[in-house]
Amino acid sequence: MSASKRSANAMTVDQAVRDTLLRQFAGYRMKRAYLLVQEDMIETLAPFGLRTVTFSALAVVMGSPGISQSDLSDVLNIKRSGVVAIVDELEGAGVLKRKPVKEDRRTNALTVTAAGRRLWDKVEKAVQDHETALFCDLSPAEIAQLRDLLGRVRRTPSTDLEAEE
Amino acid sequence: MSASKRSANAMTVDQAVRDTLLRQFAGYRMKRAYLLVQEDMIETLAPFGLRTVTFSALAVVMGSPGISQSDLSDVLNIKRSGVVAIVDELEGAGVLKRKPVKEDRRTNALTVTAAGRRLWDKVEKAVQDHETALFCDLSPAEIAQLRDLLGRVRRTPSTDLEAEE
DNA sequence: TATTGTTATACTCTATAACTATA
DNA sequence: TATAGTTATAGAGTATAACAATA
């Protein structure tokens, strides 16, 4: 009895009523929407043996061949130590390779293998398709606008300084 | 040398160049934006002794006095076992109370205390202010549109069925 | 002395499963 | 038999700190 709708991925009928106070916040809606995207991405990437992080890493190395693990960690906003496992995973799958750099023997230059490039082409398409499905209620113009608006969210310097009241 | 900008919370100059392939995806932008909101929320809520989850729980109980822990877990999309710690935390802080229900002695009716209501008023305002700061580059109309667009993201039934190719 | 990649470790968050008391 | 709340446990995911090799 009560909220017994048990739909596999949430959002019962009552929910819309019950999170009224939360839905006033764009941040809350962002979280819900992000969770949907995240769940969807997991399913989309699974057949390719990728996780969201490894997909992102592959994308970055595709766009910046020869990038170092340190720089990759900067771009992905992940600690260097975390990048190791990610690169291990992708290298183990034959998707990318660590190449020694003559000028600086501390560094690994990351490059995508031929198999990795073929994988990227397929995955990129798959993710594009899944985004299309995810945003099927939005017009192309609205999707573009959503992308634009999301890109304009930023933390103001005053917030960073945590000098409040 | 290379990407040495070391800004405390990410987004170096190179980044914009390097995640080009990822920025085509609204999902990626959603993740970045969500992470900004999340970081900001943590700082905003800390002075009130709240975390994002406990803030959300408080909001839901405010809007649905007497709600059970099970129903709360449905609304928040968290397992019942996880709700226990959240309610413990809020009850320990004197923000809400578990009340026995005569008709069903298995159930707890969650209610916000007077102190909890005062807290909510302050926190709600604080979060509203921080969202204003976060979306300072957007006009009120754009914020409303962002909220609307985010609310229209959904997983299509076909995606759920994972019946692909 | 600083930086790259690495390892080991700890911490946070959440899910799973089993238990109890009620229904 | 099923459900509400609880507990204990395990698993992701990520951060922190220390280390070796190199600059």
Short mmCIF file of C-alpha atoms in Angstrom, two decimals, chain A:
data_model
loop_
_atom_site.label_atom_id
_atom_site.label_comp_id
_atom_site.label_asym_id
_atom_site.label_seq_id
_atom_site.Cartn_x
_atom_site.Cartn_y
_atom_site.Cartn_z
CA MET A 1 0.00 0.00 0.00
CA SER A 2 0.97 3.63 -0.65
CA ALA A 3 3.80 4.17 -3.11
CA SER A 4 3.82 0.66 -4.44
CA LYS A 5 4.42 1.32 -8.11
CA ARG A 6 7.87 -0.37 -8.12
CA SER A 7 8.96 0.79 -11.57
CA ALA A 8 12.43 -0.51 -12.30
CA ASN A 9 14.06 2.87 -12.63
CA ALA A 10 12.14 5.09 -10.26
CA MET A 11 9.73 7.96 -10.82
CA THR A 12 6.53 6.68 -9.31
CA VAL A 13 3.34 8.67 -9.71
CA ASP A 14 3.62 9.99 -6.17
CA GLN A 15 7.12 11.15 -6.74
CA ALA A 16 6.12 14.14 -8.79
CA VAL A 17 3.99 15.20 -5.85
CA ARG A 18 6.53 14.45 -3.18
CA ASP A 19 9.63 16.16 -4.43
CA THR A 20 7.83 19.43 -5.07
CA LEU A 21 10.13 21.39 -2.79
CA LEU A 22 13.18 19.95 -4.49
CA ARG A 23 12.04 20.51 -8.04
CA GLN A 24 12.26 24.25 -7.56
CA PHE A 25 16.05 23.76 -7.73
CA ALA A 26 17.68 23.42 -11.11
CA GLY A 27 20.47 21.54 -9.36
CA TYR A 28 18.06 18.83 -8.28
CA ARG A 29 16.67 18.45 -11.77
CA MET A 30 20.21 18.37 -13.07
CA LYS A 31 21.02 15.51 -10.75
CA ARG A 32 17.97 13.49 -11.82
CA ALA A 33 18.63 14.13 -15.49
CA TYR A 34 22.31 13.32 -15.08
CA LEU A 35 21.45 10.06 -13.36
CA LEU A 36 19.25 9.08 -16.31
CA VAL A 37 22.04 9.88 -18.73
CA GLN A 38 24.52 7.99 -16.61
CA GLU A 39 22.37 4.85 -16.40
CA ASP A 40 21.79 5.00 -20.11
CA MET A 41 25.48 5.43 -20.83
CA ILE A 42 26.37 2.38 -18.78
CA GLU A 43 24.04 0.24 -20.88
CA THR A 44 25.16 1.83 -24.11
CA LEU A 45 28.85 1.34 -23.41
CA ALA A 46 28.70 -2.13 -21.87
CA PRO A 47 28.56 -3.99 -25.21
CA PHE A 48 31.80 -2.25 -26.17
CA GLY A 49 33.52 -3.18 -22.94
CA LEU A 50 33.72 0.47 -21.91
CA ARG A 51 32.74 2.41 -18.82
CA THR A 52 31.94 6.10 -18.82
CA VAL A 53 35.45 7.02 -17.66
CA THR A 54 37.21 4.81 -20.16
CA PHE A 55 34.96 6.16 -22.91
CA SER A 56 35.90 9.69 -21.90
CA ALA A 57 39.58 8.81 -21.76
CA LEU A 58 39.42 7.26 -25.21
CA ALA A 59 37.72 10.38 -26.53
CA VAL A 60 40.40 12.65 -25.10
CA VAL A 61 43.29 10.57 -26.42
CA MET A 62 41.55 10.44 -29.82
CA GLY A 63 41.46 14.23 -29.80
CA SER A 64 44.95 14.70 -28.35
CA PRO A 65 47.23 11.91 -29.55
CA GLY A 66 50.40 11.62 -27.52
CA ILE A 67 48.86 13.20 -24.42
CA SER A 68 50.52 12.26 -21.12
CA GLN A 69 48.73 10.56 -18.26
CA SER A 70 49.15 13.66 -16.13
CA ASP A 71 47.52 15.87 -18.70
CA LEU A 72 44.81 13.29 -19.20
CA SER A 73 44.15 13.40 -15.47
CA ASP A 74 43.81 17.18 -15.70
CA VAL A 75 41.34 17.05 -18.55
CA LEU A 76 39.23 14.31 -17.00
CA ASN A 77 39.44 15.90 -13.57
CA ILE A 78 40.70 12.67 -12.07
CA LYS A 79 43.81 12.12 -9.97
CA ARG A 80 46.94 10.74 -11.64
CA SER A 81 46.69 7.60 -9.55
CA GLY A 82 43.21 6.96 -10.88
CA VAL A 83 44.32 7.35 -14.47
CA VAL A 84 46.67 4.39 -14.11
CA ALA A 85 43.81 1.92 -13.76
CA ILE A 86 41.92 3.53 -16.62
CA VAL A 87 44.89 3.35 -18.99
CA ASP A 88 45.62 -0.19 -17.80
CA GLU A 89 42.09 -1.15 -18.72
CA LEU A 90 42.20 0.45 -22.16
CA GLU A 91 45.68 -0.84 -22.91
CA GLY A 92 44.67 -4.32 -21.78
CA ALA A 93 41.78 -4.16 -24.23
CA GLY A 94 44.15 -3.18 -27.02
CA VAL A 95 42.45 0.18 -27.42
CA LEU A 96 45.43 2.38 -26.65
CA LYS A 97 49.13 2.15 -25.96
CA ARG A 98 51.68 3.75 -23.65
CA LYS A 99 54.67 4.89 -25.67
CA PRO A 100 57.95 6.02 -24.12
CA VAL A 101 58.97 9.60 -24.84
CA LYS A 102 62.64 10.14 -25.73
CA GLU A 103 62.80 13.74 -24.52
CA ASP A 104 61.33 12.92 -21.10
CA ARG A 105 61.62 9.34 -20.03
CA ARG A 106 59.24 9.83 -17.10
CA THR A 107 56.32 10.39 -19.44
CA ASN A 108 54.05 8.06 -21.35
CA ALA A 109 52.66 9.29 -24.63
CA LEU A 110 49.19 7.80 -25.02
CA THR A 111 48.07 6.83 -28.48
CA VAL A 112 45.00 5.08 -29.82
CA THR A 113 45.60 1.83 -31.70
CA ALA A 114 44.01 1.03 -35.05
CA ALA A 115 41.55 -1.22 -33.24
CA GLY A 116 40.89 1.63 -30.83
CA ARG A 117 40.04 3.98 -33.68
CA ARG A 118 37.61 1.47 -35.13
CA LEU A 119 36.08 1.09 -31.69
CA TRP A 120 35.76 4.84 -31.28
CA ASP A 121 33.89 5.21 -34.57
CA LYS A 122 31.33 2.64 -33.48
CA VAL A 123 31.02 3.88 -29.92
CA GLU A 124 30.73 7.51 -30.91
CA LYS A 125 27.82 6.61 -33.14
CA ALA A 126 26.18 4.46 -30.48
CA VAL A 127 26.38 7.24 -27.91
CA GLN A 128 25.02 9.75 -30.39
CA ASP A 129 22.08 7.46 -31.04
CA HIS A 130 21.40 6.97 -27.38
CA GLU A 131 21.47 10.70 -26.78
CA THR A 132 18.95 11.09 -29.57
CA ALA A 133 16.69 8.63 -27.75
CA LEU A 134 17.27 10.29 -24.41
CA PHE A 135 16.33 13.69 -25.78
CA CYS A 136 13.52 12.45 -27.97
CA ASP A 137 11.12 14.89 -26.32
CA LEU A 138 13.32 17.82 -27.28
CA SER A 139 13.64 19.43 -30.68
CA PRO A 140 17.12 19.75 -32.20
CA ALA A 141 17.04 23.44 -31.34
CA GLU A 142 16.17 22.63 -27.74
CA ILE A 143 18.98 20.10 -27.48
CA ALA A 144 21.41 22.69 -28.77
CA GLN A 145 20.06 25.16 -26.25
CA LEU A 146 20.37 22.65 -23.42
CA ARG A 147 23.98 22.08 -24.39
CA ASP A 148 24.56 25.81 -24.49
CA LEU A 149 22.91 26.50 -21.15
CA LEU A 150 24.78 23.68 -19.43
CA GLY A 151 28.03 25.06 -20.76
CA ARG A 152 27.30 28.40 -19.16
CA VAL A 153 26.94 27.12 -15.62
CA ARG A 154 29.95 28.17 -13.59
CA ARG A 155 31.14 28.69 -10.05
CA THR A 156 31.60 32.35 -9.31
CA PRO A 157 34.93 33.42 -7.77
CA SER A 158 33.10 34.67 -4.69
CA THR A 159 31.84 31.15 -4.11
CA ASP A 160 35.33 29.74 -4.31
CA LEU A 161 36.61 32.14 -1.70
CA GLU A 162 34.07 30.79 0.78
CA ALA A 163 34.00 34.26 2.35
CA GLU A 164 30.36 34.35 3.24
CA GLU A 165 28.04 36.43 5.40
#
